[in-house]
Coordinates of N, CA and C in Angstrom, one line a residue:
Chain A
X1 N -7.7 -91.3 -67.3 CA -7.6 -92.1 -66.0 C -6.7 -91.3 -65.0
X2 N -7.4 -91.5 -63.8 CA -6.3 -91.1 -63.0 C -5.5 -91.9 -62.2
X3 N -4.4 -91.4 -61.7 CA -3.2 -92.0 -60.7 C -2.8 -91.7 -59.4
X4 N -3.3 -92.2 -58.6 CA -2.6 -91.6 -56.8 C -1.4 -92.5 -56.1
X5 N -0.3 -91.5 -56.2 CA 0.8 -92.5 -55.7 C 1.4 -91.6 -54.2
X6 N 1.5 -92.8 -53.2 CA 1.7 -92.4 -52.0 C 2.8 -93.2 -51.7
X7 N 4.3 -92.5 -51.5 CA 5.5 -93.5 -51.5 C 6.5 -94.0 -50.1
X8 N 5.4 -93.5 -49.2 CA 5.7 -93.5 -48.0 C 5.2 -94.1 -47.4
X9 N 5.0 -95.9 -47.4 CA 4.3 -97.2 -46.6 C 4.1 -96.7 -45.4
X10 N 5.2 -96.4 -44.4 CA 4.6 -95.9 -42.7 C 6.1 -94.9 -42.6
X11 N 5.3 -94.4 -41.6 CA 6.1 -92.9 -41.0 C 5.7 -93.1 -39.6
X12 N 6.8 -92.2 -39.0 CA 6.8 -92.6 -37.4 C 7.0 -90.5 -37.1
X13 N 6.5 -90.2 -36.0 CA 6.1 -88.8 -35.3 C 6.5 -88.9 -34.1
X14 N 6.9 -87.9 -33.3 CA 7.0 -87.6 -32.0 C 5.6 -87.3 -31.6
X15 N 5.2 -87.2 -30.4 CA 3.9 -86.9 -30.3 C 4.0 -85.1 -30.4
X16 N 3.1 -84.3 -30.9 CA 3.4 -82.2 -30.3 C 4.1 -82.2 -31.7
X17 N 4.8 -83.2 -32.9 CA 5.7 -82.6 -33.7 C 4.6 -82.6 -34.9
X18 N 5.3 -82.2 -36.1 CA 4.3 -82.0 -36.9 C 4.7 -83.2 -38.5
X19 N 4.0 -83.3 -39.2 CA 4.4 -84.6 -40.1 C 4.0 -84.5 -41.3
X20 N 4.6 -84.5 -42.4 CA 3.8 -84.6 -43.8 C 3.7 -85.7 -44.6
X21 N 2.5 -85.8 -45.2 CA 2.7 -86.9 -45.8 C 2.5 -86.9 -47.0
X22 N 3.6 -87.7 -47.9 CA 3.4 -87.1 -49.3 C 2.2 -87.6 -50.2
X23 N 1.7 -87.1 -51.4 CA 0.9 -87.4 -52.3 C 1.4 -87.0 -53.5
X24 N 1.3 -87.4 -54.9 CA 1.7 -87.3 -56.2 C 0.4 -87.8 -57.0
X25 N -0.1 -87.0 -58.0 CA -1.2 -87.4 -58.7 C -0.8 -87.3 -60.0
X26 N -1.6 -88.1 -60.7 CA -1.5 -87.8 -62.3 C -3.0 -87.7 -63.3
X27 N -3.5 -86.6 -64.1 CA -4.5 -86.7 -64.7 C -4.3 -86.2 -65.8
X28 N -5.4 -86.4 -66.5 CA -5.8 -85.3 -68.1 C -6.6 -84.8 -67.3
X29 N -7.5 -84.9 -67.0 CA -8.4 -83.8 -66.2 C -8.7 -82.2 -65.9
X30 N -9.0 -81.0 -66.2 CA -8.9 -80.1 -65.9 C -9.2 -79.7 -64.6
X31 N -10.3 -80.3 -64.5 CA -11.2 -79.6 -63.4 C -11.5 -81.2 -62.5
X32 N -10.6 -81.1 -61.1 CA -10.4 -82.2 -60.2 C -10.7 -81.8 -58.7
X33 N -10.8 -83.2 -57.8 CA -10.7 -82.3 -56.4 C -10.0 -83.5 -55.8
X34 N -9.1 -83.1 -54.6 CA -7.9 -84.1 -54.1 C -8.6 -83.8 -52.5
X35 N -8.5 -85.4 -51.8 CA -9.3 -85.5 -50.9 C -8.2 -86.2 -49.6
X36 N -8.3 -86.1 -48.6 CA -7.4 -87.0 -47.9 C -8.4 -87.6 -46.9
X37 N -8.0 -89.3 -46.1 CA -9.3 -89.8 -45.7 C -8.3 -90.5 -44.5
X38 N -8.3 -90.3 -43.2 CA -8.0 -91.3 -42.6 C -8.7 -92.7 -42.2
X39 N -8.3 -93.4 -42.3 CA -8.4 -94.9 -41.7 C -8.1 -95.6 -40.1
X40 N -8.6 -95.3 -39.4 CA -8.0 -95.9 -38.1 C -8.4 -97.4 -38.1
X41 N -7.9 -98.3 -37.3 CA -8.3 -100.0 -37.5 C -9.8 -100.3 -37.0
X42 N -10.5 -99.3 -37.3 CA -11.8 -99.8 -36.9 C -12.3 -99.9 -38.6
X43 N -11.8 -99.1 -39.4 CA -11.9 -99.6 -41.0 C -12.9 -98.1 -41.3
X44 N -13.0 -97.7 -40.8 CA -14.1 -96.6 -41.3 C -13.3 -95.6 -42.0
X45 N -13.8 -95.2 -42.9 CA -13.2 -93.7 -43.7 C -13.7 -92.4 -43.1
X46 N -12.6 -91.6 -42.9 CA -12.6 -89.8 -42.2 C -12.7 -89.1 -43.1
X47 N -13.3 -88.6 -43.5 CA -13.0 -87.4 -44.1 C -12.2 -86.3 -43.5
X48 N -10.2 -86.0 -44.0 CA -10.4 -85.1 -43.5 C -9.8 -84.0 -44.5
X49 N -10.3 -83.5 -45.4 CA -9.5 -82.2 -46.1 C -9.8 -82.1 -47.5
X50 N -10.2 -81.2 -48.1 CA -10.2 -81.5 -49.5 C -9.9 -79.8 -50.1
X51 N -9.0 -80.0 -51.6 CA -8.9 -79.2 -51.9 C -8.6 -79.3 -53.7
X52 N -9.7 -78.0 -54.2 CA -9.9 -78.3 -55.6 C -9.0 -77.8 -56.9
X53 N -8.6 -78.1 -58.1 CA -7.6 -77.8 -58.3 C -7.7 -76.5 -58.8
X54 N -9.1 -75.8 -59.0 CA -8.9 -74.6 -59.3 C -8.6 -73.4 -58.0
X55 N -8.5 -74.0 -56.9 CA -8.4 -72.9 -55.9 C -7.2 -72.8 -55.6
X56 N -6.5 -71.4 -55.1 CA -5.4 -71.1 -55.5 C -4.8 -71.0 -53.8
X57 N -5.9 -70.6 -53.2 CA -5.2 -71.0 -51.5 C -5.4 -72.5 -50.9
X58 N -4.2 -72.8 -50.4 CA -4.0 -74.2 -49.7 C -5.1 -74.4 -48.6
X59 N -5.7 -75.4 -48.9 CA -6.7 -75.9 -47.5 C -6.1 -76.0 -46.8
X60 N -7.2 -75.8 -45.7 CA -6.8 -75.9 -44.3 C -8.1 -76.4 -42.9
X61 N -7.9 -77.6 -42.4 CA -9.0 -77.9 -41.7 C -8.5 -78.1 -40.1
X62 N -8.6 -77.0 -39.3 CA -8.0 -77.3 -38.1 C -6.5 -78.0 -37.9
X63 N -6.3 -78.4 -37.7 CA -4.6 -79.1 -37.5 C -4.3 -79.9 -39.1
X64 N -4.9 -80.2 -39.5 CA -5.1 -80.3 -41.1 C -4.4 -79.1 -41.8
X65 N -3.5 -79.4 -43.3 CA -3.3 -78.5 -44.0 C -3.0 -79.2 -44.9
X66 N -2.9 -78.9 -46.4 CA -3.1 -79.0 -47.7 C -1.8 -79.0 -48.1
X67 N -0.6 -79.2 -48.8 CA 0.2 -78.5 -49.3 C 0.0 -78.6 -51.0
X68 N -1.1 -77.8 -51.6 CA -1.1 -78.0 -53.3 C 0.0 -77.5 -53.7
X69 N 0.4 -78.3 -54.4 CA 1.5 -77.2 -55.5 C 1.5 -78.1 -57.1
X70 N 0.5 -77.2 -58.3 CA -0.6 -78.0 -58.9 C 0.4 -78.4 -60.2
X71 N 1.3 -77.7 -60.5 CA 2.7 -77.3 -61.3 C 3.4 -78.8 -61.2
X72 N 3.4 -79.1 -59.9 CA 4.1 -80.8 -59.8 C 3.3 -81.8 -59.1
X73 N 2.2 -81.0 -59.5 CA 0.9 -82.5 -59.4 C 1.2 -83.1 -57.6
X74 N 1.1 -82.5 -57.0 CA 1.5 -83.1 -56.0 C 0.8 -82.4 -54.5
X75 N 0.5 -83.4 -54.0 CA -0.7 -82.4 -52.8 C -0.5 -83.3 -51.6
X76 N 0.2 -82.6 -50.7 CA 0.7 -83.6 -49.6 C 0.0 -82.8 -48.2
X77 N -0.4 -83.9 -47.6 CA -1.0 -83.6 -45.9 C -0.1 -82.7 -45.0
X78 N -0.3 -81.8 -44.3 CA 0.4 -82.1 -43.2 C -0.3 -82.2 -42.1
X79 N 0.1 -82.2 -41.0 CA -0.7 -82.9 -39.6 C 0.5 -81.7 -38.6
X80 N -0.3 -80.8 -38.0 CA 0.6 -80.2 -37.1 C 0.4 -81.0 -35.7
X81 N 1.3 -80.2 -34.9 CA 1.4 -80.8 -33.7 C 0.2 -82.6 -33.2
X82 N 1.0 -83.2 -33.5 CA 0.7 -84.6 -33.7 C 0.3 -85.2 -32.6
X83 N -1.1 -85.9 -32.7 CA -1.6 -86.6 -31.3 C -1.7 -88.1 -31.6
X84 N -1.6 -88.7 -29.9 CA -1.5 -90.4 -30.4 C -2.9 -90.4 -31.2
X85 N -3.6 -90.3 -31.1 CA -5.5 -90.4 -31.7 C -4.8 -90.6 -33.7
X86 N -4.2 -89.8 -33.8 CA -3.6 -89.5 -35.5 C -3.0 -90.7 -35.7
X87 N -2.8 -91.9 -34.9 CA -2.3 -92.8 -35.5 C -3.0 -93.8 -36.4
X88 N -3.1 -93.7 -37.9 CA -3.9 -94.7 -38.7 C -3.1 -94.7 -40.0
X89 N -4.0 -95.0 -40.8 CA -3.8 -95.0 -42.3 C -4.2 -94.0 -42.5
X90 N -3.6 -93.3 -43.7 CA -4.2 -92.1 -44.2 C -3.7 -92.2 -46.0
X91 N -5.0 -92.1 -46.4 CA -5.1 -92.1 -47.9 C -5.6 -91.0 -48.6
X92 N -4.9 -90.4 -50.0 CA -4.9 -89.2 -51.2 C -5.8 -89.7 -51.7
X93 N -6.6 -89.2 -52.0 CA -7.3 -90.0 -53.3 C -7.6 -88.5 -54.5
X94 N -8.4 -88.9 -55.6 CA -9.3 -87.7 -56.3 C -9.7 -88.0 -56.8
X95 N -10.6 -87.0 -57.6 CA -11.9 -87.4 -58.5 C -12.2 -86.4 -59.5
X96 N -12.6 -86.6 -60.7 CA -12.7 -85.3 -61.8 C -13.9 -84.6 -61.2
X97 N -14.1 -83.5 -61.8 CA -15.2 -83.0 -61.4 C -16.5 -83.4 -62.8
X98 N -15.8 -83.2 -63.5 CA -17.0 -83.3 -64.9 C -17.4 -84.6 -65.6
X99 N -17.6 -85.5 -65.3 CA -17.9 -86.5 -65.5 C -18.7 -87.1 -64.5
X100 N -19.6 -88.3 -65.1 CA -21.4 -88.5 -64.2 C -20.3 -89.5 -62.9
X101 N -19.4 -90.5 -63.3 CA -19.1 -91.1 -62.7 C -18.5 -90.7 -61.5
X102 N -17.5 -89.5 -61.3 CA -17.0 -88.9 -60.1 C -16.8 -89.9 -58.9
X103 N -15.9 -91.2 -59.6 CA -15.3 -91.9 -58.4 C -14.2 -91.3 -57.9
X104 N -13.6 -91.4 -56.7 CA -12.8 -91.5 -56.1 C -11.6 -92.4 -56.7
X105 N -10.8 -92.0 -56.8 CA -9.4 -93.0 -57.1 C -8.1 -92.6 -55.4
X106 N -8.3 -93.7 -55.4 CA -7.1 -94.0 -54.0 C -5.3 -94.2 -53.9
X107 N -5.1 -93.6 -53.0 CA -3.8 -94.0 -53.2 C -3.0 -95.6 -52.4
X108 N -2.2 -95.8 -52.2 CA -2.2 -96.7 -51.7 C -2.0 -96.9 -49.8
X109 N -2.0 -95.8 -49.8 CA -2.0 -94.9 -48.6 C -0.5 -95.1 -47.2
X110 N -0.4 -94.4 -46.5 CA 0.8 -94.2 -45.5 C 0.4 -94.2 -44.3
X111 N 1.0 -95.5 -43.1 CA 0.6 -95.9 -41.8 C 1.4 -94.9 -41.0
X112 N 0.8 -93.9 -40.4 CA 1.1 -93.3 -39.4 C 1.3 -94.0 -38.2
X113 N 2.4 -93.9 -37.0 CA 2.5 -94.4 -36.0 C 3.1 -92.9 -35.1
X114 N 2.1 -92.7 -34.2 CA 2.4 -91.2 -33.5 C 3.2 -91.7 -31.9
X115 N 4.1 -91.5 -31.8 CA 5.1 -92.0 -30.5 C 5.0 -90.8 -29.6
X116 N 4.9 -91.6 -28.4 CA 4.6 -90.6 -27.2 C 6.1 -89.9 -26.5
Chain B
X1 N -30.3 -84.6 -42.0 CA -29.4 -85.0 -41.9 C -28.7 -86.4 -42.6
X2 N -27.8 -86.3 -43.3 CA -27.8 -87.3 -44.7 C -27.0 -88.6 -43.7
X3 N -27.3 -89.9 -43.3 CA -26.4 -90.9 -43.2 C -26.2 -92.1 -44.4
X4 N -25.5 -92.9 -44.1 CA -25.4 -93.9 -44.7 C -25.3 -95.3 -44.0
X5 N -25.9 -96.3 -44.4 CA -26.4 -97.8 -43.6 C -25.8 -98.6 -44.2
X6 N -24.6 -99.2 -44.3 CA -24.3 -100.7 -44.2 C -24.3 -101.5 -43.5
X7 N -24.7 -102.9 -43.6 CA -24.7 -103.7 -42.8 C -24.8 -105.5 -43.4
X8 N -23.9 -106.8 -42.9 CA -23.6 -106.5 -41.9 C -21.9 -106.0 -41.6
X9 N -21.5 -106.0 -40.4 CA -20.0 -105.3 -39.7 C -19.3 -106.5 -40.4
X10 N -19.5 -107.8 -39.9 CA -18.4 -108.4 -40.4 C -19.1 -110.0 -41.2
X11 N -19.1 -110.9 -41.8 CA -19.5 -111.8 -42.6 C -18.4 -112.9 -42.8
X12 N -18.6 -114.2 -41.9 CA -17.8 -115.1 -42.6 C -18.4 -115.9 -43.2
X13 N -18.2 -116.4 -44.7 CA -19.1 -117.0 -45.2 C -18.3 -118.4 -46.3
X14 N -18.9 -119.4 -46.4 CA -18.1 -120.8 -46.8 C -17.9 -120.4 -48.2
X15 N -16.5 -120.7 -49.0 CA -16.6 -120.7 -50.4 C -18.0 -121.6 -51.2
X16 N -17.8 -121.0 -52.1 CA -19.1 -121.6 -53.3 C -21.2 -120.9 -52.3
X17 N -20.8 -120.1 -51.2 CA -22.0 -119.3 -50.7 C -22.3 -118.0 -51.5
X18 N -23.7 -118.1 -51.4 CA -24.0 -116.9 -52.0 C -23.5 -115.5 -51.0
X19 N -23.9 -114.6 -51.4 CA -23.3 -113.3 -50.7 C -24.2 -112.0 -51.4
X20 N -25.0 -110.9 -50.2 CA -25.9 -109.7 -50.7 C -25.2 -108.9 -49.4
X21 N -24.8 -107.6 -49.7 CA -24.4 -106.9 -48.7 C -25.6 -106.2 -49.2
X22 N -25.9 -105.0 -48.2 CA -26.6 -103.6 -48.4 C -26.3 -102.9 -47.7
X23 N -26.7 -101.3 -48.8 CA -26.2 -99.8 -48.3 C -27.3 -99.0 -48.2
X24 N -27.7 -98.3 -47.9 CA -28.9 -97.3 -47.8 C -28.4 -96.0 -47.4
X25 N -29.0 -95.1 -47.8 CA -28.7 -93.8 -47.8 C -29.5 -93.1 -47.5
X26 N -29.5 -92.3 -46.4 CA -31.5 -91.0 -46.0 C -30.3 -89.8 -46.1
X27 N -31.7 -88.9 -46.3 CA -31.3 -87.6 -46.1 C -30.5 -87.0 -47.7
X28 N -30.8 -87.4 -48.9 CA -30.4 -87.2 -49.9 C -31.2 -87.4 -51.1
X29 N -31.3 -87.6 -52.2 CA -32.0 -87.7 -53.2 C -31.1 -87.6 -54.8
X30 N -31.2 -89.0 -55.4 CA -30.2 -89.2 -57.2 C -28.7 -89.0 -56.4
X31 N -28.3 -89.9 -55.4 CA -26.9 -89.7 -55.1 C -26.2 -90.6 -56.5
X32 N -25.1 -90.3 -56.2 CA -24.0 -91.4 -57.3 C -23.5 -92.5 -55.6
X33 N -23.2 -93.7 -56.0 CA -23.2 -94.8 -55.0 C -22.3 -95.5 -55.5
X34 N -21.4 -96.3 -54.8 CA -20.2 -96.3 -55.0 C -20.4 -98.0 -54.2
X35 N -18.9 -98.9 -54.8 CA -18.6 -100.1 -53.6 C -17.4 -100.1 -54.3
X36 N -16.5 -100.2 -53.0 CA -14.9 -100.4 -53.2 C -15.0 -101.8 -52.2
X37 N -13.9 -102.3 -52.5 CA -13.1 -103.1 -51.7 C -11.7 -102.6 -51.7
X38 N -11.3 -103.5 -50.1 CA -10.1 -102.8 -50.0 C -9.3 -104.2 -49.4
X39 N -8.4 -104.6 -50.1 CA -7.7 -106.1 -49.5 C -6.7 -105.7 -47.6
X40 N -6.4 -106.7 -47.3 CA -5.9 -106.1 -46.5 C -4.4 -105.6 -46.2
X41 N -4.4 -104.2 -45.7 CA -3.1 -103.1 -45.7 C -2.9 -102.3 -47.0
X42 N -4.3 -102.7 -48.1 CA -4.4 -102.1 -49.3 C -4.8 -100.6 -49.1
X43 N -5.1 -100.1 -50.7 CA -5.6 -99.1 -50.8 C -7.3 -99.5 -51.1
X44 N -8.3 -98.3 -51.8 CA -9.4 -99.0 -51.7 C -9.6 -99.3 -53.5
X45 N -9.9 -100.4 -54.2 CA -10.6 -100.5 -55.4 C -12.0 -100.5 -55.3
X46 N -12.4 -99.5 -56.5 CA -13.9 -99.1 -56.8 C -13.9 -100.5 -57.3
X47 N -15.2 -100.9 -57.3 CA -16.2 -102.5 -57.9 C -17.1 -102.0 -58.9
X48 N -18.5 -101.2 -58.5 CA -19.2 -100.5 -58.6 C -19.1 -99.3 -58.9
X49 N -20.2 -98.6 -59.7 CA -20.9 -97.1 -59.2 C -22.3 -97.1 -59.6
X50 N -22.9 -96.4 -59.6 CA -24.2 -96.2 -60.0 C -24.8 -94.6 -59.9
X51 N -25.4 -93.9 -61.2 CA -25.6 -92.5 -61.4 C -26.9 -92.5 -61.4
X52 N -28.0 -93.9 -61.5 CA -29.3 -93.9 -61.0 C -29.8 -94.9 -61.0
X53 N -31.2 -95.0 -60.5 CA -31.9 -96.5 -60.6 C -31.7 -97.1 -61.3
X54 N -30.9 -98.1 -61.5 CA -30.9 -99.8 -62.2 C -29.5 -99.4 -63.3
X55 N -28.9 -98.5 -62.7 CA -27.9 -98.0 -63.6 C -26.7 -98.6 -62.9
X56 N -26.0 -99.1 -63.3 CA -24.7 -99.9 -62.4 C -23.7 -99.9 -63.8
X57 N -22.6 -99.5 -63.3 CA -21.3 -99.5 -64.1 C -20.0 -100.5 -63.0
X58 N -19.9 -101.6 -63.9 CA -18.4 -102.3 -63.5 C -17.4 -101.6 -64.1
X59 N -16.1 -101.8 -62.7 CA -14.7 -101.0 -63.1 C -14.3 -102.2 -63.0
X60 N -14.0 -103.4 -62.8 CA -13.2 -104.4 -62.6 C -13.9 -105.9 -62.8
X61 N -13.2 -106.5 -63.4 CA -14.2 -107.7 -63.9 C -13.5 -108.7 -62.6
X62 N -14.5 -108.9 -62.2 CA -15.0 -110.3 -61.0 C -16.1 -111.3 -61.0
X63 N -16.5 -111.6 -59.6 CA -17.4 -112.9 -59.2 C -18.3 -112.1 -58.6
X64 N -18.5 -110.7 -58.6 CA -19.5 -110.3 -57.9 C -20.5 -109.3 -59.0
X65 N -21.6 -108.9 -58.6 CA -22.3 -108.0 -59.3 C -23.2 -107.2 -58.4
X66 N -23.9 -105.7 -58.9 CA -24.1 -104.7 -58.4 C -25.7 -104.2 -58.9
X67 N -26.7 -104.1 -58.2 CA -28.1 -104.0 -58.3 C -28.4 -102.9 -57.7
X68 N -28.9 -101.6 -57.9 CA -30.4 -100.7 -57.3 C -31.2 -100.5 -57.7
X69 N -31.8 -101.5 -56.8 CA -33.5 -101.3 -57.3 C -34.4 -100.2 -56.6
X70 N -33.6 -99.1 -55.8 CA -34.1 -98.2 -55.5 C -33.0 -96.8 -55.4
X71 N -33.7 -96.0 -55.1 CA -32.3 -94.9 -55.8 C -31.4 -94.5 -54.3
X72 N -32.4 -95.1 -53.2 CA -30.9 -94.9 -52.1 C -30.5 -96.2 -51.8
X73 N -30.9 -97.0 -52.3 CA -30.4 -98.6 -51.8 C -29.3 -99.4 -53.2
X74 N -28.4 -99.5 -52.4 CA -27.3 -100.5 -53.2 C -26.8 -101.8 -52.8
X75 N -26.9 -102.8 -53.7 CA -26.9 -104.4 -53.0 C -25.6 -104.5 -53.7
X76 N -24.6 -105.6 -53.0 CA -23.4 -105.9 -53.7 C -23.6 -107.3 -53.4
X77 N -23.8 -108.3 -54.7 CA -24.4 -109.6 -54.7 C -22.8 -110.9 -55.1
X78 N -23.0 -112.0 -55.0 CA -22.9 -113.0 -55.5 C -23.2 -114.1 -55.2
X79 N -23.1 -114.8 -56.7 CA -24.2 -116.2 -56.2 C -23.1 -117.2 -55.8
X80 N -21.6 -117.4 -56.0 CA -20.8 -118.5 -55.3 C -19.8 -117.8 -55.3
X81 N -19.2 -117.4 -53.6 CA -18.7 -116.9 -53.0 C -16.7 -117.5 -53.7
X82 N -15.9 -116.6 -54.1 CA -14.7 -117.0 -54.1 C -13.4 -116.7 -52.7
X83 N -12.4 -117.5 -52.7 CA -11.9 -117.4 -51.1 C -11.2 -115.7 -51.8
X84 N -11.3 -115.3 -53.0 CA -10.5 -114.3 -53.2 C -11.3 -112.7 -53.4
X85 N -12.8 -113.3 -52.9 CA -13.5 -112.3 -52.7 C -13.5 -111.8 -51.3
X86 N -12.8 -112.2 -50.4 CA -12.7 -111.8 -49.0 C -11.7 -110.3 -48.4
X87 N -12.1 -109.6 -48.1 CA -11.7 -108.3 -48.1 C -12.6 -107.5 -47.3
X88 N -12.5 -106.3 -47.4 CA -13.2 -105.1 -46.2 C -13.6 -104.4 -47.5
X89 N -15.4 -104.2 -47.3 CA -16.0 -103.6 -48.3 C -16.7 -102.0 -48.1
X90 N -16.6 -101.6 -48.7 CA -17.3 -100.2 -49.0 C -18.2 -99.5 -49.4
X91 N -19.3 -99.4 -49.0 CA -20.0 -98.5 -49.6 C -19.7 -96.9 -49.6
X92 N -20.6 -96.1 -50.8 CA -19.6 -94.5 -50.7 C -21.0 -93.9 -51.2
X93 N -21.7 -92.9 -51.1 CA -22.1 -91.8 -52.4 C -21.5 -90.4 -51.9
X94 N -22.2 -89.8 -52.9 CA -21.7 -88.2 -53.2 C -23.2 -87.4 -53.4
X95 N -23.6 -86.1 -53.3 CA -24.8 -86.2 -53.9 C -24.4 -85.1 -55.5
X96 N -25.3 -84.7 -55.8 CA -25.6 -83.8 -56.8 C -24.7 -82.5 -56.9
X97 N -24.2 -82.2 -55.5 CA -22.8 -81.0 -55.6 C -21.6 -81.7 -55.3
X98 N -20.7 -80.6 -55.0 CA -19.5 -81.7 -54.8 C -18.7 -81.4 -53.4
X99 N -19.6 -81.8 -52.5 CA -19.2 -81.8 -50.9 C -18.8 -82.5 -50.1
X100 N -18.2 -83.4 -50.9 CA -17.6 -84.6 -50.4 C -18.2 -85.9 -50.5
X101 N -17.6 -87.1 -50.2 CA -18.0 -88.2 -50.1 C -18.2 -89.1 -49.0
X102 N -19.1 -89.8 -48.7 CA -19.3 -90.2 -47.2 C -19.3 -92.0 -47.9
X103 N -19.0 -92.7 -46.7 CA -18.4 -93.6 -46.6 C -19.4 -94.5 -45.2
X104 N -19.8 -96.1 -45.6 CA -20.0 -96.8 -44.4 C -19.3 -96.9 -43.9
X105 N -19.8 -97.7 -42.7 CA -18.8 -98.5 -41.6 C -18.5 -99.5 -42.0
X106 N -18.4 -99.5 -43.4 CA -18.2 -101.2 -44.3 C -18.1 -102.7 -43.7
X107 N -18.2 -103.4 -44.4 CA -18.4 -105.5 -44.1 C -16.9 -105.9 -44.5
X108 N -17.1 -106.8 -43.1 CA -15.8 -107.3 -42.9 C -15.7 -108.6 -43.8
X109 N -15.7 -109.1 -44.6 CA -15.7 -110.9 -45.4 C -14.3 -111.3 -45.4
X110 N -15.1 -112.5 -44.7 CA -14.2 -113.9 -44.6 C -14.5 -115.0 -45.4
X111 N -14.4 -115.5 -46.5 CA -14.3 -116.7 -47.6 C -13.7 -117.3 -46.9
X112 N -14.4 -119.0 -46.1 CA -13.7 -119.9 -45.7 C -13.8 -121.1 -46.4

């Protein structure tokens, strides 16, 4: 089974500054992939970032970045230079890779509020 | 180009009412299909999955149940609606590699 724990209910940003937000996972799993999804209040899921546990460089998707460090299970966002638009939910999740089922497991995720 | 169709946006519906959402999927073929709910200010729980036609796996025991009778179409059914089934619902697949997962504009339910 897996575990996504996000211990950071909401965080607050300057707008231009940059922000991390944490994630902590737990599996038996070898072979996984850790996904981050924002939420804005229209309810829709973002895809934005994903990074697998066998790859050894940190994703990176435009102002998006990864921080894996696979040693303490832990794979936290960061969001550079921060715009009001970034203000939502934003949720960890993962998923095994080898198994038919390959659901997603979620975290409970962390409410960004980006201040101008 | 692969989308995904849920509908409807939002659903208020009387306790003890039946309840069928649907998801459709183009542009793909044998995806894995997915329904989470997500309470509100929650995270999301899986309900469903399904790895092929008429193949449905429950993660969580409830009042609802999970049908495809075609391999892009997923129904999320119940025959008497609970006020504790009210929540923001999800549909999800993946296809056959692993390039991510796409997500509806999910159903808003109201159990009144």
């Amino acid at each position: 089974a897996q575990k996504i724990t996000q211990t950071q209910p909401g965080m607050f940003v300057q707008e231009k500054e940059a922000v991390t937000l944490d994630c902590t996972y737990d599996t038996s799993d070898q072979s996984y992939g850790l996904f981050w999804y924002k939420q804005p209040s229209s309810g829709e899921m973002i895809f934005l970032i994903y990074q697998g546990s066998y790859d050894e460089q940190n994703a990176t998707e435009g102002r998006y970045s990864l921080n894996f460090q696979k040693a303490r299970k832990s794979a936290n966002l960061v969001i550079s230079a921060s715009q009001l638009g970034d203000s939502a939910m934003y949720f960890c999740a993962m998923s095994p890779f080898n198994t038919g089922r390959r659901a997603l497991t979620f975290g409970s995720g962390t409410r960004l509020q980006v201040q101008p | 180009s692969q989308t995904i169709h849920q509908w409807p946006a939002t659903l208020v519906q009387p306790v003890g009412s039946p309840l069928s959402l649907e998801c459709t999927v183009e542009g793909t073929s044998n995806p894995n299909l997915y329904w989470y709910r997500q309470a509100a200010g929650r995270g999301l729980q899986l309900l469903f999955y399904s790895v092929g036609i008429g193949q449905i796996s429950s993660e969580v025991p409830q009042n609802l149940s999970a049908s495809r009778p075609q391999d892009r179409q997923f129904i999320l059914s119940s025959k008497k609606l609970l006020l504790s089934d009210s929540g923001f619902y999800l549909c999800a697949w993946i296809g056959t590699g692993f390039d991510g997962y796409t997500f509806g504009s999910g159903t808003r339910l109201t159990v009144v």
